[in-house]
């Protein structure tokens, strides 16, 4: 399936850039005429993944978060959030509701659960000391006709 648009953005892993990533992804989606709900879902999920890269992946250390997004003519949106931080030893355990390694620091352990509930797909590739890539996918179901043919 043909990709209609693709962006890549590298930014320093600092909390100020969580909002930047949300804004970039929502601006990227606007040509698809997303619903308010679709936009909110994607922004929330991307925000969780970017926050995780910053607070867990790099955990106060310097680093770069890489955001890549594309959408296809059938309305499938893919967003990859990638860090070269500490990685996750046990991904299945990390994805369980309420699991967190930052207990007591206002982390709920619900980040992956939130991503799963707002997106159609959440894939996690991770290796200790190599880093983590979270792939979020969502099919924007409200399209009446292929995006390429919309005015
Ligand atoms: N990018 C990442 N790098 C390293 N560890 C991560 C990353 N993302 C998530 N984790 C691990 O998975 C756990 C669960 O993540 P999440 O569900 O977002 O909950 P929370 O962020 O509240 O801890 C984190 O506590 C952390 O141990
Ligand atoms: Mg989290």
Short mmCIF file of C-alpha atoms and ligand atoms in Angstrom, two decimals:
data_model
loop_
_atom_site.label_atom_id
_atom_site.label_comp_id
_atom_site.label_asym_id
_atom_site.label_seq_id
_atom_site.Cartn_x
_atom_site.Cartn_y
_atom_site.Cartn_z
CA UNK A 1 0.00 0.00 0.00
CA UNK A 2 1.31 3.39 -0.99
CA UNK A 3 2.55 5.80 1.68
CA UNK A 4 1.10 9.29 1.15
CA UNK A 5 3.19 11.20 3.63
CA UNK A 6 6.09 10.54 5.99
CA UNK A 7 8.01 12.57 8.56
CA UNK A 8 11.05 12.00 10.73
CA UNK A 9 12.00 14.11 13.70
CA UNK A 10 14.92 13.74 16.11
CA UNK A 11 14.78 15.72 19.33
CA UNK A 12 16.60 15.83 22.67
CA UNK A 13 15.05 13.67 25.37
CA UNK A 14 13.82 16.50 27.57
CA UNK A 15 10.28 16.89 28.98
CA UNK A 16 9.74 20.12 27.05
CA UNK A 17 9.64 18.02 23.88
CA UNK A 18 6.67 15.84 24.93
CA UNK A 19 4.37 18.68 23.90
CA UNK A 20 6.36 19.21 20.72
CA UNK A 21 5.88 15.58 19.69
CA UNK A 22 2.13 15.80 20.35
CA UNK A 23 1.83 18.96 18.26
CA UNK A 24 3.91 17.59 15.40
CA UNK A 25 1.86 14.41 15.17
CA UNK A 26 -1.41 16.26 15.27
CA UNK A 27 -0.28 18.72 12.58
CA UNK A 28 0.86 15.74 10.51
CA UNK A 29 -2.61 14.17 10.80
CA UNK A 30 -4.66 17.24 9.93
CA UNK A 31 -4.71 16.68 6.14
CA UNK A 32 -6.56 13.41 6.85
CA UNK A 33 -9.47 15.31 8.41
CA UNK A 34 -9.29 13.23 11.58
CA UNK A 35 -12.14 13.35 14.05
CA UNK A 36 -11.54 15.12 17.36
CA UNK A 37 -11.51 11.69 18.99
CA UNK A 38 -8.96 10.21 16.57
CA UNK A 39 -6.69 13.20 17.08
CA UNK A 40 -6.97 12.99 20.86
CA UNK A 41 -6.32 9.22 20.83
CA UNK A 42 -3.17 9.51 18.73
CA UNK A 43 -1.81 12.47 20.68
CA UNK A 44 -2.34 10.67 23.97
CA UNK A 45 -0.67 7.47 22.79
CA UNK A 46 2.31 9.29 21.26
CA UNK A 47 2.66 11.31 24.42
CA UNK A 48 2.87 8.15 26.55
CA UNK A 49 5.51 6.60 24.28
CA UNK A 50 7.63 9.76 24.15
CA UNK A 51 7.38 10.25 27.93
CA UNK A 52 8.53 6.66 28.42
CA UNK A 53 11.54 7.20 26.15
CA UNK A 54 12.52 10.26 28.18
CA UNK A 55 11.82 9.13 31.75
CA UNK A 56 12.62 5.42 31.47
CA UNK A 57 14.77 4.99 28.35
CA UNK A 58 17.18 7.81 29.12
CA UNK A 59 16.24 8.31 32.79
CA UNK A 60 17.73 11.78 33.25
CA UNK A 61 20.63 11.08 30.90
CA UNK A 62 21.10 12.90 27.63
CA UNK A 63 19.79 11.26 24.52
CA UNK A 64 17.82 11.61 21.34
CA UNK A 65 14.25 10.46 20.71
CA UNK A 66 13.39 9.66 17.11
CA UNK A 67 9.83 10.05 15.92
CA UNK A 68 8.76 8.68 12.54
CA UNK A 69 5.25 8.76 11.20
CA UNK A 70 3.54 7.85 7.98
CA UNK A 71 0.08 7.32 6.64
CA UNK A 72 -1.11 5.35 3.67
CA UNK A 73 -3.87 5.89 1.21
CA UNK A 74 -6.08 3.40 3.05
CA UNK A 75 -5.87 5.55 6.21
CA UNK A 76 -3.41 3.41 8.17
CA UNK A 77 -1.29 5.62 10.42
CA UNK A 78 2.00 4.33 11.81
CA UNK A 79 4.03 6.19 14.43
CA UNK A 80 7.40 4.87 15.63
CA UNK A 81 8.95 6.26 18.80
CA UNK A 82 12.54 5.14 19.18
CA UNK A 83 15.18 5.64 21.85
CA UNK A 84 18.68 4.33 22.35
CA UNK A 85 18.32 4.17 26.08
CA UNK A 86 18.41 1.41 28.71
CA UNK A 87 15.92 -0.91 26.97
CA UNK A 88 13.38 -3.25 28.55
CA UNK A 89 14.46 -6.68 29.80
CA UNK A 90 10.95 -8.18 29.96
CA UNK A 91 8.57 -6.49 27.55
CA UNK A 92 5.56 -8.68 28.40
CA UNK A 93 5.87 -7.76 32.07
CA UNK A 94 6.43 -4.05 31.30
CA UNK A 95 3.19 -4.00 29.28
CA UNK A 96 1.05 -5.32 32.12
CA UNK A 97 -1.35 -2.80 33.69
CA UNK A 98 0.07 -1.07 36.78
CA UNK A 99 3.59 -2.39 36.22
CA UNK A 100 6.13 0.37 36.74
CA UNK A 101 9.80 0.58 37.64
CA UNK A 102 9.42 4.16 38.85
CA UNK A 103 7.16 3.56 41.80
CA UNK A 104 6.32 6.56 43.97
CA UNK A 105 7.20 9.04 41.26
CA UNK A 106 3.68 9.72 40.03
CA UNK A 107 3.97 7.00 37.37
CA UNK A 108 0.86 4.90 37.14
CA UNK A 109 2.18 1.94 35.21
CA UNK A 110 -0.68 2.47 32.75
CA UNK A 111 1.26 3.93 29.81
CA UNK A 112 1.26 0.82 27.63
CA UNK A 113 -2.36 0.07 28.57
CA UNK A 114 -3.35 3.58 27.49
CA UNK A 115 -1.46 3.15 24.18
CA UNK A 116 -3.22 -0.17 23.60
CA UNK A 117 -6.65 1.22 24.31
CA UNK A 118 -6.30 4.27 22.08
CA UNK A 119 -4.50 2.64 19.14
CA UNK A 120 -5.23 -0.45 17.03
CA UNK A 121 -1.73 -1.84 17.36
CA UNK A 122 1.20 -1.43 19.78
CA UNK A 123 4.42 -3.30 18.98
CA UNK A 124 7.43 -3.04 21.26
CA UNK A 125 10.94 -3.99 20.20
CA UNK A 126 13.50 -3.59 22.92
CA UNK A 127 16.86 -4.86 24.08
CA UNK A 128 18.70 -4.01 27.29
CA UNK A 129 21.35 -1.33 26.72
CA UNK A 130 20.39 -1.02 23.06
CA UNK A 131 17.07 0.80 23.26
CA UNK A 132 13.39 0.60 22.55
CA UNK A 133 11.14 1.15 19.57
CA UNK A 134 7.40 1.41 20.07
CA UNK A 135 5.31 1.13 16.91
CA UNK A 136 1.82 2.55 17.20
CA UNK A 137 -0.72 1.92 14.44
CA UNK A 138 -4.23 3.14 13.95
CA UNK A 139 -6.64 2.74 11.10
CA UNK A 140 -8.55 5.96 10.68
CA UNK A 141 -11.93 4.38 10.09
CA UNK A 142 -13.97 7.46 9.36
CA UNK A 143 -12.74 7.83 5.78
CA UNK A 144 -15.56 7.59 3.29
CA UNK A 145 -13.24 7.29 0.34
CA UNK A 146 -9.49 6.85 -0.13
CA UNK A 147 -7.61 9.89 1.15
CA UNK A 148 -5.80 10.31 -2.14
CA UNK A 149 -9.10 11.12 -3.83
CA UNK A 150 -10.37 13.54 -1.21
CA UNK A 151 -10.37 17.21 -2.09
N1 LIG B 1 11.31 3.47 26.36
C1 LIG B 1 11.49 2.73 27.45
N2 LIG B 1 12.75 2.41 27.87
C2 LIG B 1 12.93 1.66 28.99
N3 LIG B 1 11.94 1.16 29.76
C3 LIG B 1 10.67 1.45 29.40
C4 LIG B 1 10.38 2.24 28.24
N4 LIG B 1 9.04 2.33 28.12
C5 LIG B 1 8.53 1.65 29.15
N5 LIG B 1 9.49 1.11 29.93
C6 LIG B 1 9.30 0.25 31.11
O1 LIG B 1 7.96 -0.22 31.13
C7 LIG B 1 7.32 0.15 32.35
C8 LIG B 1 5.84 0.39 32.10
O2 LIG B 1 5.65 1.54 31.29
P1 LIG B 1 4.26 2.31 31.37
O3 LIG B 1 3.16 1.31 31.14
O4 LIG B 1 4.30 3.49 30.48
O5 LIG B 1 4.15 2.77 32.90
P2 LIG B 1 4.95 3.93 33.67
O6 LIG B 1 5.58 4.84 32.65
O7 LIG B 1 3.88 4.62 34.46
O8 LIG B 1 5.96 3.24 34.53
C9 LIG B 1 8.10 1.35 32.85
O9 LIG B 1 7.98 1.52 34.25
C10 LIG B 1 9.52 0.98 32.43
O10 LIG B 1 10.10 0.07 33.33
MG1 LIG B 2 4.74 5.53 30.96
#
